Short mmCIF file of C-alpha atoms in Angstrom, two decimals:
data_model
loop_
_atom_site.label_atom_id
_atom_site.label_comp_id
_atom_site.label_asym_id
_atom_site.label_seq_id
_atom_site.Cartn_x
_atom_site.Cartn_y
_atom_site.Cartn_z
CA MET A 351 -157.25 -141.61 -179.48
CA THR A 352 -157.39 -144.54 -181.87
CA LEU A 353 -159.18 -143.02 -184.89
CA ILE A 354 -156.72 -143.30 -187.79
CA LYS A 355 -157.52 -141.61 -191.13
CA SER A 356 -155.15 -142.66 -194.00
CA ILE A 357 -154.93 -144.02 -197.57
CA SER A 358 -156.06 -147.35 -196.03
CA GLY A 359 -159.33 -145.80 -195.00
CA ILE A 360 -160.91 -144.90 -191.62
CA ARG A 361 -159.91 -147.17 -188.80
CA GLY A 362 -160.38 -147.16 -185.10
CA THR A 363 -161.52 -149.00 -182.00
CA ILE A 364 -165.28 -149.42 -181.38
CA GLY A 365 -166.83 -147.35 -178.54
CA GLY A 366 -165.58 -144.23 -176.70
CA HIS A 367 -165.98 -140.57 -177.54
CA THR A 368 -166.81 -139.07 -180.94
CA GLY A 369 -163.75 -137.84 -182.89
CA ASP A 370 -161.56 -140.35 -181.06
CA THR A 371 -162.82 -143.83 -182.09
CA LEU A 372 -164.82 -145.59 -184.71
CA ASN A 373 -168.31 -144.90 -183.38
CA PRO A 374 -171.70 -144.46 -185.03
CA LEU A 375 -171.51 -140.73 -185.34
CA ASP A 376 -168.10 -140.76 -186.93
CA ILE A 377 -169.15 -143.73 -189.12
CA VAL A 378 -172.07 -141.57 -190.41
CA LYS A 379 -169.82 -138.60 -191.07
CA PHE A 380 -167.12 -140.44 -192.98
CA THR A 381 -169.60 -142.51 -194.98
CA THR A 382 -171.49 -139.40 -196.01
CA ALA A 383 -168.22 -137.68 -197.02
CA TYR A 384 -167.41 -140.74 -199.12
CA ALA A 385 -170.93 -140.67 -200.74
CA THR A 386 -170.49 -136.95 -201.46
CA PHE A 387 -167.15 -137.56 -203.14
CA ILE A 388 -168.46 -140.42 -205.27
CA ALA A 389 -171.56 -138.28 -206.32
CA ARG A 390 -169.13 -135.46 -207.27
CA SER A 391 -166.91 -137.83 -209.24
CA THR A 392 -169.70 -139.39 -211.24
CA THR A 393 -170.80 -137.91 -214.59
CA ASP A 394 -173.69 -140.21 -215.25
CA THR A 395 -176.66 -138.66 -213.48
CA ARG A 396 -179.29 -140.64 -215.41
CA ARG A 397 -179.38 -143.40 -212.96
CA PRO A 398 -179.32 -143.93 -209.12
CA LEU A 399 -175.81 -144.21 -207.83
CA LYS A 400 -174.91 -147.59 -206.48
CA ILE A 401 -172.46 -148.71 -203.64
CA ILE A 402 -171.41 -152.25 -202.75
CA VAL A 403 -171.07 -153.11 -199.03
CA GLY A 404 -169.25 -156.11 -197.73
CA ARG A 405 -167.81 -156.96 -194.30
CA ASP A 406 -165.65 -159.37 -192.57
CA ALA A 407 -166.98 -161.28 -189.46
CA ARG A 408 -165.81 -158.93 -186.81
CA ILE A 409 -168.25 -158.82 -183.70
CA SER A 410 -168.78 -155.04 -184.51
CA GLY A 411 -169.44 -155.60 -188.18
CA ASP A 412 -173.23 -155.97 -188.03
CA MET A 413 -173.54 -152.65 -186.30
CA VAL A 414 -171.20 -150.73 -188.55
CA LYS A 415 -172.89 -152.26 -191.63
CA ASN A 416 -176.32 -151.15 -190.57
CA VAL A 417 -174.98 -147.54 -190.01
CA VAL A 418 -173.13 -147.51 -193.27
CA CYS A 419 -176.02 -148.85 -195.33
CA GLY A 420 -178.62 -146.50 -193.64
CA THR A 421 -176.30 -143.52 -194.31
CA LEU A 422 -175.78 -144.34 -198.05
CA MET A 423 -179.51 -144.66 -198.51
CA GLY A 424 -180.01 -141.26 -196.76
CA CYS A 425 -177.47 -139.87 -199.25
CA GLY A 426 -179.60 -141.16 -202.09
CA PHE A 427 -177.54 -144.20 -202.94
CA ASP A 428 -178.77 -147.65 -203.83
CA VAL A 429 -177.02 -150.17 -201.53
CA VAL A 430 -176.05 -153.71 -202.52
CA ASN A 431 -175.16 -155.55 -199.32
CA ILE A 432 -173.18 -158.71 -200.15
CA GLY A 433 -172.98 -159.78 -196.64
CA LEU A 434 -170.04 -161.56 -195.08
CA ALA A 435 -167.41 -161.22 -197.81
CA THR A 436 -163.63 -160.97 -198.24
CA THR A 437 -162.05 -157.70 -199.23
CA PRO A 438 -161.11 -159.07 -202.71
CA THR A 439 -164.67 -160.39 -203.26
CA THR A 440 -166.10 -156.94 -202.54
CA GLU A 441 -163.57 -155.37 -204.82
CA LEU A 442 -164.61 -157.75 -207.65
CA ALA A 443 -168.37 -157.16 -206.79
CA VAL A 444 -168.01 -153.43 -207.59
CA ARG A 445 -166.65 -154.22 -211.04
CA MET A 446 -168.98 -157.12 -211.75
CA SER A 447 -172.04 -155.26 -210.82
CA GLY A 448 -171.11 -151.88 -212.44
CA ALA A 449 -171.27 -150.06 -209.11
CA ASP A 450 -169.94 -146.57 -208.53
CA GLY A 451 -167.91 -147.67 -205.43
CA GLY A 452 -167.67 -149.95 -202.58
CA ILE A 453 -167.08 -149.93 -198.79
CA ILE A 454 -165.40 -152.86 -197.11
CA ILE A 455 -166.03 -153.01 -193.44
CA THR A 456 -162.85 -154.57 -191.98
CA ALA A 457 -159.90 -153.81 -189.98
CA SER A 458 -157.76 -156.45 -191.74
CA HIS A 459 -155.18 -157.81 -189.40
CA ASN A 460 -156.09 -155.62 -186.42
CA PRO A 461 -157.35 -157.22 -183.12
CA ARG A 462 -161.12 -157.79 -182.53
CA GLN A 463 -161.90 -154.39 -180.95
CA TRP A 464 -160.95 -152.48 -184.22
CA ASN A 465 -162.99 -152.01 -187.26
CA ALA A 466 -162.64 -149.90 -190.32
CA LEU A 467 -164.13 -148.49 -193.50
CA LYS A 468 -162.04 -149.16 -196.60
CA LEU A 469 -163.20 -147.21 -199.50
CA LEU A 470 -163.26 -148.17 -203.21
CA ASN A 471 -163.83 -146.39 -206.58
CA SER A 472 -165.81 -147.59 -209.44
CA GLU A 473 -162.93 -149.99 -210.49
CA GLY A 474 -163.17 -151.81 -207.21
CA GLU A 475 -159.72 -150.27 -206.24
CA PHE A 476 -158.73 -148.34 -203.16
CA LEU A 477 -158.93 -144.59 -203.50
CA THR A 478 -155.75 -142.85 -204.38
CA ALA A 479 -154.06 -140.62 -201.78
CA ALA A 480 -155.46 -137.42 -203.56
CA ASP A 481 -159.10 -138.86 -203.51
CA GLY A 482 -158.75 -140.02 -199.90
CA ALA A 483 -157.54 -136.47 -198.89
CA GLU A 484 -160.59 -134.96 -200.65
CA VAL A 485 -162.86 -137.35 -198.58
CA LEU A 486 -161.27 -136.33 -195.41
CA ASP A 487 -161.48 -132.72 -196.34
CA ILE A 488 -165.26 -133.18 -197.05
CA ALA A 489 -165.69 -134.85 -193.72
CA ALA A 490 -163.74 -132.16 -191.73
CA ARG A 491 -166.05 -129.44 -193.33
CA GLU A 492 -169.12 -131.45 -193.12
CA ALA A 493 -169.72 -130.17 -196.70
CA PHE A 494 -172.55 -132.52 -197.46
CA GLU A 495 -176.39 -132.83 -197.44
CA TYR A 496 -178.88 -135.67 -197.55
CA ALA A 497 -181.52 -136.68 -199.96
CA ASP A 498 -185.16 -135.78 -199.46
CA VAL A 499 -187.90 -138.42 -198.93
CA ASP A 500 -188.47 -138.86 -202.62
CA HIS A 501 -184.85 -139.55 -203.49
CA LEU A 502 -183.81 -142.00 -200.79
CA GLY A 503 -181.78 -144.97 -201.95
CA HIS A 504 -182.85 -148.57 -202.07
CA TYR A 505 -181.37 -151.57 -200.24
CA ILE A 506 -180.87 -155.03 -201.68
CA GLU A 507 -178.96 -158.06 -200.79
CA ASP A 508 -176.99 -160.26 -203.15
CA ASN A 509 -175.06 -163.32 -201.92
CA SER A 510 -173.91 -164.50 -205.28
CA PHE A 511 -170.48 -162.99 -205.26
CA ASP A 512 -168.61 -165.63 -203.48
CA ASP A 513 -169.31 -168.15 -206.24
CA ARG A 514 -168.62 -165.53 -208.93
CA HIS A 515 -165.29 -164.67 -207.32
CA ILE A 516 -164.32 -168.35 -207.18
CA GLN A 517 -165.23 -168.87 -210.80
CA SER A 518 -163.18 -165.97 -211.84
CA VAL A 519 -160.24 -167.52 -210.10
CA ILE A 520 -160.76 -170.97 -211.64
CA ASP A 521 -160.96 -169.27 -215.04
CA LEU A 522 -157.55 -167.73 -214.85
CA PRO A 523 -155.34 -169.16 -217.67
CA LEU A 524 -152.39 -169.99 -215.28
CA VAL A 525 -154.59 -171.73 -212.72
CA ASP A 526 -154.06 -175.39 -213.86
CA LEU A 527 -157.14 -177.10 -212.45
CA ASP A 528 -156.27 -180.44 -213.88
CA ALA A 529 -152.73 -180.43 -212.41
CA ILE A 530 -153.98 -179.40 -208.93
CA ARG A 531 -156.76 -182.16 -209.03
CA GLN A 532 -154.21 -184.83 -210.10
CA ALA A 533 -151.87 -183.78 -207.34
CA ARG A 534 -154.52 -184.78 -204.73
CA PHE A 535 -153.27 -182.18 -202.19
CA THR A 536 -154.52 -182.34 -198.64
CA VAL A 537 -154.31 -178.95 -196.68
CA CYS A 538 -154.96 -177.52 -193.29
CA VAL A 539 -156.44 -174.08 -193.21
CA ASP A 540 -156.73 -171.56 -190.43
CA THR A 541 -159.47 -168.95 -191.17
CA ILE A 542 -159.35 -167.09 -187.80
CA ASN A 543 -162.98 -167.31 -187.35
CA SER A 544 -163.86 -164.85 -190.13
CA VAL A 545 -164.98 -164.87 -193.71
CA GLY A 546 -162.23 -167.24 -194.96
CA GLY A 547 -164.19 -169.91 -193.24
CA ILE A 548 -167.00 -169.36 -195.61
CA ILE A 549 -165.33 -169.05 -199.08
CA LEU A 550 -162.12 -171.05 -198.83
CA PRO A 551 -163.82 -174.52 -198.36
CA LYS A 552 -165.81 -173.71 -201.56
CA LEU A 553 -162.63 -172.79 -203.52
CA LEU A 554 -160.84 -175.85 -202.27
CA GLU A 555 -163.67 -178.09 -203.27
CA ARG A 556 -163.71 -176.60 -206.69
CA LEU A 557 -159.98 -177.14 -206.89
CA GLY A 558 -160.36 -180.80 -205.74
CA VAL A 559 -158.26 -180.26 -202.69
CA GLY A 560 -158.84 -182.09 -199.39
CA TYR A 561 -158.93 -179.84 -196.43
CA LYS A 562 -159.40 -179.49 -192.66
CA ILE A 563 -160.47 -176.06 -191.46
CA LEU A 564 -159.31 -174.60 -188.05
CA ASN A 565 -161.11 -171.74 -186.46
CA GLY A 566 -163.72 -171.89 -189.23
CA THR A 567 -166.79 -170.39 -187.40
CA PRO A 568 -167.25 -166.82 -188.92
CA ASP A 569 -168.22 -165.22 -185.53
CA GLY A 570 -165.49 -162.72 -185.30
CA ASP A 571 -164.17 -164.14 -182.04
CA PHE A 572 -160.65 -164.58 -183.23
CA ALA A 573 -159.02 -167.53 -181.86
CA HIS A 574 -155.56 -165.87 -181.74
CA ASN A 575 -154.03 -162.54 -182.83
CA PRO A 576 -155.27 -162.30 -186.40
CA GLU A 577 -152.01 -161.20 -188.08
CA PRO A 578 -150.62 -164.22 -189.88
CA LEU A 579 -147.18 -164.13 -188.35
CA GLU A 580 -145.36 -167.21 -187.00
CA LYS A 581 -145.69 -166.13 -183.40
CA ASN A 582 -149.50 -166.29 -183.73
CA LEU A 583 -149.80 -169.64 -185.63
CA GLY A 584 -148.66 -172.26 -183.17
CA GLY A 585 -151.98 -174.12 -183.45
CA ILE A 586 -151.88 -174.91 -187.12
CA MET A 587 -148.02 -175.40 -187.14
CA ASP A 588 -148.52 -178.11 -184.52
CA GLU A 589 -151.24 -179.62 -186.66
CA LEU A 590 -148.89 -179.73 -189.70
CA LYS A 591 -146.15 -181.48 -187.56
CA LYS A 592 -148.41 -184.45 -187.31
CA GLY A 593 -147.56 -185.22 -190.94
CA ARG A 594 -151.03 -185.47 -192.34
CA TYR A 595 -150.99 -182.60 -194.78
CA ASP A 596 -149.16 -181.33 -197.87
CA LEU A 597 -149.23 -177.77 -196.60
CA GLY A 598 -150.91 -175.26 -194.28
CA ILE A 599 -152.73 -172.12 -195.46
CA VAL A 600 -153.37 -169.10 -193.24
CA VAL A 601 -155.37 -165.98 -194.11
CA ASP A 602 -156.32 -162.87 -192.17
CA PRO A 603 -159.83 -161.89 -191.29
CA ASP A 604 -160.57 -160.19 -194.70
CA VAL A 605 -158.56 -162.71 -196.71
CA ASP A 606 -156.29 -160.37 -198.58
CA ARG A 607 -153.22 -161.64 -196.80
CA LEU A 608 -151.79 -165.16 -197.27
CA ALA A 609 -149.18 -167.32 -195.55
CA PHE A 610 -148.21 -170.91 -196.17
CA ILE A 611 -146.83 -173.55 -193.73
CA CYS A 612 -144.53 -176.34 -194.92
CA GLU A 613 -145.57 -180.01 -194.62
CA ASP A 614 -143.23 -180.44 -191.61
CA GLY A 615 -144.76 -177.59 -189.70
CA THR A 616 -142.17 -174.88 -190.37
CA MET A 617 -143.16 -171.51 -191.89
CA PHE A 618 -142.84 -171.08 -195.60
CA GLY A 619 -142.45 -167.44 -194.75
CA GLU A 620 -145.03 -164.71 -195.32
CA GLU A 621 -142.58 -162.87 -197.38
CA TYR A 622 -142.24 -165.70 -199.79
CA THR A 623 -145.90 -166.02 -200.69
CA LEU A 624 -145.45 -163.42 -203.38
CA VAL A 625 -142.07 -164.72 -204.37
CA SER A 626 -143.28 -168.29 -205.07
CA VAL A 627 -146.33 -167.01 -206.95
CA ALA A 628 -144.37 -164.56 -208.95
CA ASP A 629 -141.87 -167.28 -209.80
CA TYR A 630 -144.63 -169.31 -211.34
CA VAL A 631 -146.15 -166.41 -213.27
CA LEU A 632 -142.75 -165.41 -214.60
CA SER A 633 -142.03 -168.98 -215.53
CA ASN A 634 -145.11 -168.89 -217.65
CA GLN A 635 -144.61 -165.42 -219.24
CA ASN A 636 -145.20 -166.65 -222.80
CA ASN A 637 -148.55 -167.99 -221.72
CA GLN A 638 -149.34 -164.83 -220.00
CA ASN A 639 -148.40 -162.73 -222.95
CA ASN A 640 -150.63 -164.79 -225.27
CA GLN A 641 -153.57 -164.38 -223.02
CA SER A 642 -152.87 -160.67 -222.66
CA THR A 643 -152.89 -160.35 -226.44
CA GLN A 644 -156.24 -162.06 -226.57
CA ASN A 645 -157.53 -159.60 -224.01
CA ASN A 646 -156.16 -156.72 -226.21
CA GLN A 647 -153.84 -155.71 -223.48
CA SER A 648 -150.32 -154.33 -224.24
CA THR A 649 -147.38 -156.82 -223.95
CA GLN A 650 -143.68 -156.24 -223.22
CA ASN A 651 -140.57 -158.33 -223.73
CA THR A 652 -139.23 -157.77 -220.27
CA PRO A 653 -141.54 -158.96 -217.49
CA ILE A 654 -141.93 -156.53 -214.56
CA THR A 655 -142.71 -157.14 -210.84
CA VAL A 656 -143.40 -154.64 -208.05
CA SER A 657 -143.43 -154.91 -204.29
CA ASN A 658 -143.16 -152.33 -201.48
CA LEU A 659 -140.13 -151.01 -199.80
CA SER A 660 -140.62 -153.31 -196.80
CA SER A 661 -140.65 -156.44 -198.78
CA THR A 662 -137.91 -159.04 -199.28
CA ARG A 663 -135.08 -158.71 -201.84
CA ALA A 664 -135.96 -162.24 -202.96
CA LEU A 665 -138.55 -160.92 -205.42
CA ARG A 666 -135.99 -158.84 -207.09
CA ASP A 667 -133.65 -161.76 -207.32
CA VAL A 668 -136.19 -164.19 -208.78
CA THR A 669 -137.42 -161.60 -211.17
CA GLU A 670 -133.92 -160.97 -212.52
CA GLN A 671 -133.41 -164.83 -212.73
CA HIS A 672 -136.23 -164.73 -215.21
CA GLY A 673 -134.83 -161.90 -217.18
CA GLY A 674 -137.32 -159.38 -215.64
CA GLN A 675 -137.13 -156.04 -213.92
CA TYR A 676 -138.10 -155.20 -210.43
CA PHE A 677 -139.48 -151.94 -209.00
CA ALA A 678 -140.18 -150.80 -205.42
CA ALA A 679 -143.22 -148.78 -204.29
CA ALA A 680 -144.19 -147.02 -201.15
CA VAL A 681 -146.02 -149.25 -198.64
CA GLY A 682 -149.75 -149.45 -199.01
CA GLU A 683 -151.79 -151.41 -201.54
CA VAL A 684 -152.87 -148.30 -203.60
CA ASN A 685 -149.19 -147.28 -203.84
CA VAL A 686 -148.13 -150.74 -205.14
CA THR A 687 -151.02 -150.84 -207.65
CA THR A 688 -150.11 -147.34 -208.94
CA LYS A 689 -146.67 -148.34 -209.46
CA MET A 690 -147.74 -151.55 -211.25
CA LYS A 691 -149.79 -149.71 -213.64
CA GLU A 692 -147.08 -147.11 -214.25
CA VAL A 693 -144.54 -149.73 -215.14
CA GLY A 694 -146.81 -152.44 -216.64
CA ALA A 695 -146.18 -155.13 -213.93
CA ILE A 696 -147.51 -158.58 -214.59
CA ILE A 697 -147.50 -159.37 -210.80
CA GLY A 698 -146.90 -157.50 -207.66
CA GLY A 699 -147.96 -157.24 -204.13
CA GLU A 700 -146.58 -156.85 -200.56
CA GLY A 701 -144.33 -158.97 -198.35
CA ASN A 702 -147.10 -159.27 -195.83
CA GLY A 703 -148.56 -162.15 -197.97
CA GLY A 704 -150.53 -159.90 -200.35
CA VAL A 705 -150.66 -161.11 -204.04
CA ILE A 706 -151.86 -158.74 -206.73
CA TYR A 707 -152.37 -160.21 -210.05
CA PRO A 708 -153.70 -157.89 -212.75
CA GLU A 709 -154.93 -160.64 -214.85
CA SER A 710 -157.62 -161.01 -212.08
CA HIS A 711 -157.82 -157.48 -210.65
CA TYR A 712 -155.73 -154.76 -209.01
CA GLY A 713 -156.12 -155.93 -205.38
CA ARG A 714 -154.45 -158.36 -202.93
CA ASP A 715 -156.41 -161.57 -203.23
CA ALA A 716 -155.59 -164.69 -201.17
CA LEU A 717 -157.83 -166.92 -203.29
CA VAL A 718 -155.81 -166.00 -206.51
CA GLY A 719 -152.66 -166.60 -204.42
CA ILE A 720 -153.78 -170.05 -203.23
CA ALA A 721 -154.83 -171.15 -206.73
CA LEU A 722 -151.52 -169.99 -208.32
CA PHE A 723 -149.41 -171.43 -205.53
CA LEU A 724 -151.00 -174.83 -205.86
CA SER A 725 -150.60 -174.75 -209.65
CA ASN A 726 -146.88 -174.02 -209.16
CA LEU A 727 -146.54 -176.80 -206.54
CA ALA A 728 -148.41 -179.33 -208.73
CA HIS A 729 -146.04 -178.50 -211.73
CA LYS A 730 -142.89 -178.62 -209.59
CA GLY A 731 -143.97 -181.99 -208.05
CA CYS A 732 -142.09 -181.42 -204.85
CA LYS A 733 -142.74 -180.83 -201.19
CA VAL A 734 -143.42 -177.32 -199.98
CA SER A 735 -140.21 -177.29 -197.81
CA GLU A 736 -138.29 -178.25 -201.08
CA LEU A 737 -140.04 -175.40 -203.02
CA ARG A 738 -139.01 -173.03 -200.32
CA ARG A 739 -135.30 -173.99 -200.67
CA GLN A 740 -135.42 -173.08 -204.35
CA TYR A 741 -135.63 -169.40 -203.44
CA PRO A 742 -132.97 -167.01 -202.11
CA ASN A 743 -132.88 -167.10 -198.37
CA TYR A 744 -133.29 -163.88 -196.53
CA PHE A 745 -134.61 -163.23 -193.09
CA ILE A 746 -136.85 -160.20 -192.08
CA ALA A 747 -137.11 -158.91 -188.55
CA LYS A 748 -140.42 -157.07 -187.98
CA ASN A 749 -140.22 -154.74 -185.06
CA ARG A 750 -142.39 -151.79 -183.88
CA ILE A 751 -142.02 -148.63 -181.81
CA ASP A 752 -145.32 -147.64 -180.07
CA LEU A 753 -146.01 -143.86 -180.57
CA THR A 754 -147.05 -141.39 -177.91
CA PRO A 755 -148.87 -138.14 -178.74
CA GLU A 756 -145.58 -136.28 -178.09
CA THR A 757 -143.52 -138.40 -180.59
CA ASP A 758 -142.29 -136.27 -183.56
CA VAL A 759 -141.98 -138.93 -186.25
CA ASP A 760 -140.91 -136.58 -188.95
CA ALA A 761 -138.06 -135.29 -186.85
CA ILE A 762 -136.97 -138.86 -186.18
CA LEU A 763 -136.94 -139.92 -189.84
CA VAL A 764 -134.98 -136.75 -190.71
CA LYS A 765 -132.32 -137.46 -188.10
CA VAL A 766 -132.07 -141.13 -189.30
CA LYS A 767 -131.66 -140.03 -192.82
CA GLU A 768 -128.90 -137.60 -191.92
CA MET A 769 -127.08 -140.20 -189.87
CA TYR A 770 -126.97 -142.58 -192.90
CA LYS A 771 -126.58 -140.15 -195.76
CA ASP A 772 -123.46 -141.90 -196.95
CA GLU A 773 -125.62 -145.07 -197.66
CA GLN A 774 -128.15 -145.73 -200.27
CA VAL A 775 -131.32 -144.00 -198.78
CA ASN A 776 -134.78 -143.98 -200.12
CA ASP A 777 -137.26 -141.58 -198.52
CA ILE A 778 -140.49 -142.05 -200.58
CA ASP A 779 -141.99 -143.68 -197.60
CA GLY A 780 -140.32 -143.10 -194.28
CA VAL A 781 -136.66 -143.96 -194.59
CA LYS A 782 -135.07 -147.08 -196.05
CA ILE A 783 -131.33 -147.62 -195.89
CA ASP A 784 -129.88 -150.14 -198.17
CA PHE A 785 -126.61 -151.70 -197.25
CA ALA A 786 -124.71 -154.17 -199.51
CA ASP A 787 -126.07 -157.20 -197.83
CA SER A 788 -129.01 -155.94 -195.80
CA TRP A 789 -131.52 -153.11 -195.39
CA VAL A 790 -133.58 -151.46 -192.82
CA HIS A 791 -136.86 -149.47 -193.24
CA LEU A 792 -138.51 -147.10 -190.65
CA ARG A 793 -141.88 -145.80 -191.40
CA LYS A 794 -145.03 -144.62 -189.55
CA SER A 795 -147.87 -147.23 -189.92
CA ASN A 796 -150.96 -146.39 -191.97
CA THR A 797 -153.15 -148.51 -189.74
CA GLU A 798 -151.81 -148.39 -186.15
CA PRO A 799 -150.15 -145.61 -183.90
CA ILE A 800 -146.67 -147.15 -184.30
CA ILE A 801 -143.43 -146.93 -186.30
CA ARG A 802 -142.76 -150.14 -188.06
CA VAL A 803 -139.13 -151.16 -188.24
CA TYR A 804 -138.44 -153.86 -190.74
CA SER A 805 -134.96 -155.06 -191.54
CA GLU A 806 -133.56 -157.92 -193.65
CA ALA A 807 -130.29 -159.79 -193.71
CA ALA A 808 -128.68 -163.19 -194.29
CA THR A 809 -129.73 -164.44 -190.74
CA MET A 810 -132.50 -163.43 -188.34
CA GLU A 811 -130.00 -162.59 -185.82
CA GLN A 812 -128.41 -160.03 -188.11
CA ALA A 813 -131.63 -158.77 -189.32
CA ASP A 814 -132.98 -158.38 -185.69
CA ALA A 815 -129.80 -156.74 -184.48
CA LEU A 816 -129.90 -154.13 -187.40
CA GLY A 817 -133.43 -153.31 -186.55
CA LYS A 818 -132.77 -152.94 -182.89
CA LYS A 819 -129.88 -150.75 -183.67
CA LEU A 820 -132.05 -148.28 -185.35
CA MET A 821 -134.77 -148.53 -182.73
CA GLN A 822 -132.29 -147.45 -180.11
CA VAL A 823 -131.56 -144.39 -182.23
CA VAL A 824 -135.23 -143.52 -182.08
CA TYR A 825 -135.42 -144.22 -178.40
CA ASP A 826 -132.42 -141.99 -177.73
CA MET A 827 -134.35 -139.17 -179.42
CA GLN A 828 -137.44 -139.37 -177.35
#
């Protein structure tokens, strides 16, 4: 069974039996449940309700899109299909068009056989855990009905949102277009044969950056494992080693995760995407406060950042170097954005290369990350490898334990928590154990049937050994 229902949406492999996978019947059921939830949540009944639909370039995307759009129309919703589009583009399209919600058809970093429905509210943000639970309850009870023939929804296509997204990035006050253009950067970009191959060339041209695109055909036939980790990026790393580029840029299939590669072909470190962008934003806090005041937003003397529990300590260190305060949130974009709003963070995100910059919108956005990173690099006037050496040096080992139907994850986490009760333990999301010079975090994935085991220390060997030690505890319990 691969159908996973969580705060990240409805995700599964294509094909197979109903109830077990992401197939047309289950797509109809969960789309209808979402439409029912949106209709119940909307007080303005004077107009037809409207939903934005965007998708990445997965092979199954066209099929899923047709089922989703037809179902929404059958529920009486007008549908705006924005076509092949990134997750952040779809999020912004909801806000820009005044829609009541949005569905992003993407399984993010999962392999080609997966797809998913990511569900947005009228702010273009992911549903909260409580709202997501309500959608799942509606689906389980099949507590919905469809529109009669006189109240079916309408279908339109609008391909303008890539350009509107790019313009919104260019217009950000901290994106220094002149500095980027004067730096005359040349970059190599791996867009994994998905929608990054459509939008990133347009962004780079607007920024005045020279580029070469690898895997740029948006046909969904991923050239390698789509998760932007070092073990999957040998092709672009070899390209950088030729010495022709200032940096490499890697995105996942829906372009909300972002990784950089140094000019010498070494990894900048996916964890350090957010660290470097936050460093730039924190360095320009006065400019940020001035802009926030112009936008009638509240300002604060102490800048605040947020990342999830599985992210590097380097963000905390850099934040404190700038006189700021750092907070941790549970893993999951909606958990991070909820915490950011609660504490008034000026930037946040996740260590998987996800940058969330409220000045733009509350969603991970690789386009925003690229523009701010290049602004920082242009101001520093250094090589990417030199920029990386300016930040605290930690190493994260990312391991996983595959689950079986018999695995009792809750019992495992309770046992681990008890074993390390004398250490600093955080259990808001799985179990994280903080030691003086390292940490390890075990949690059940929101997107795959696995336990993620992340650990950080001063060397990769120490981090991996710590993670493997905790993994053995789990194996001994099975």
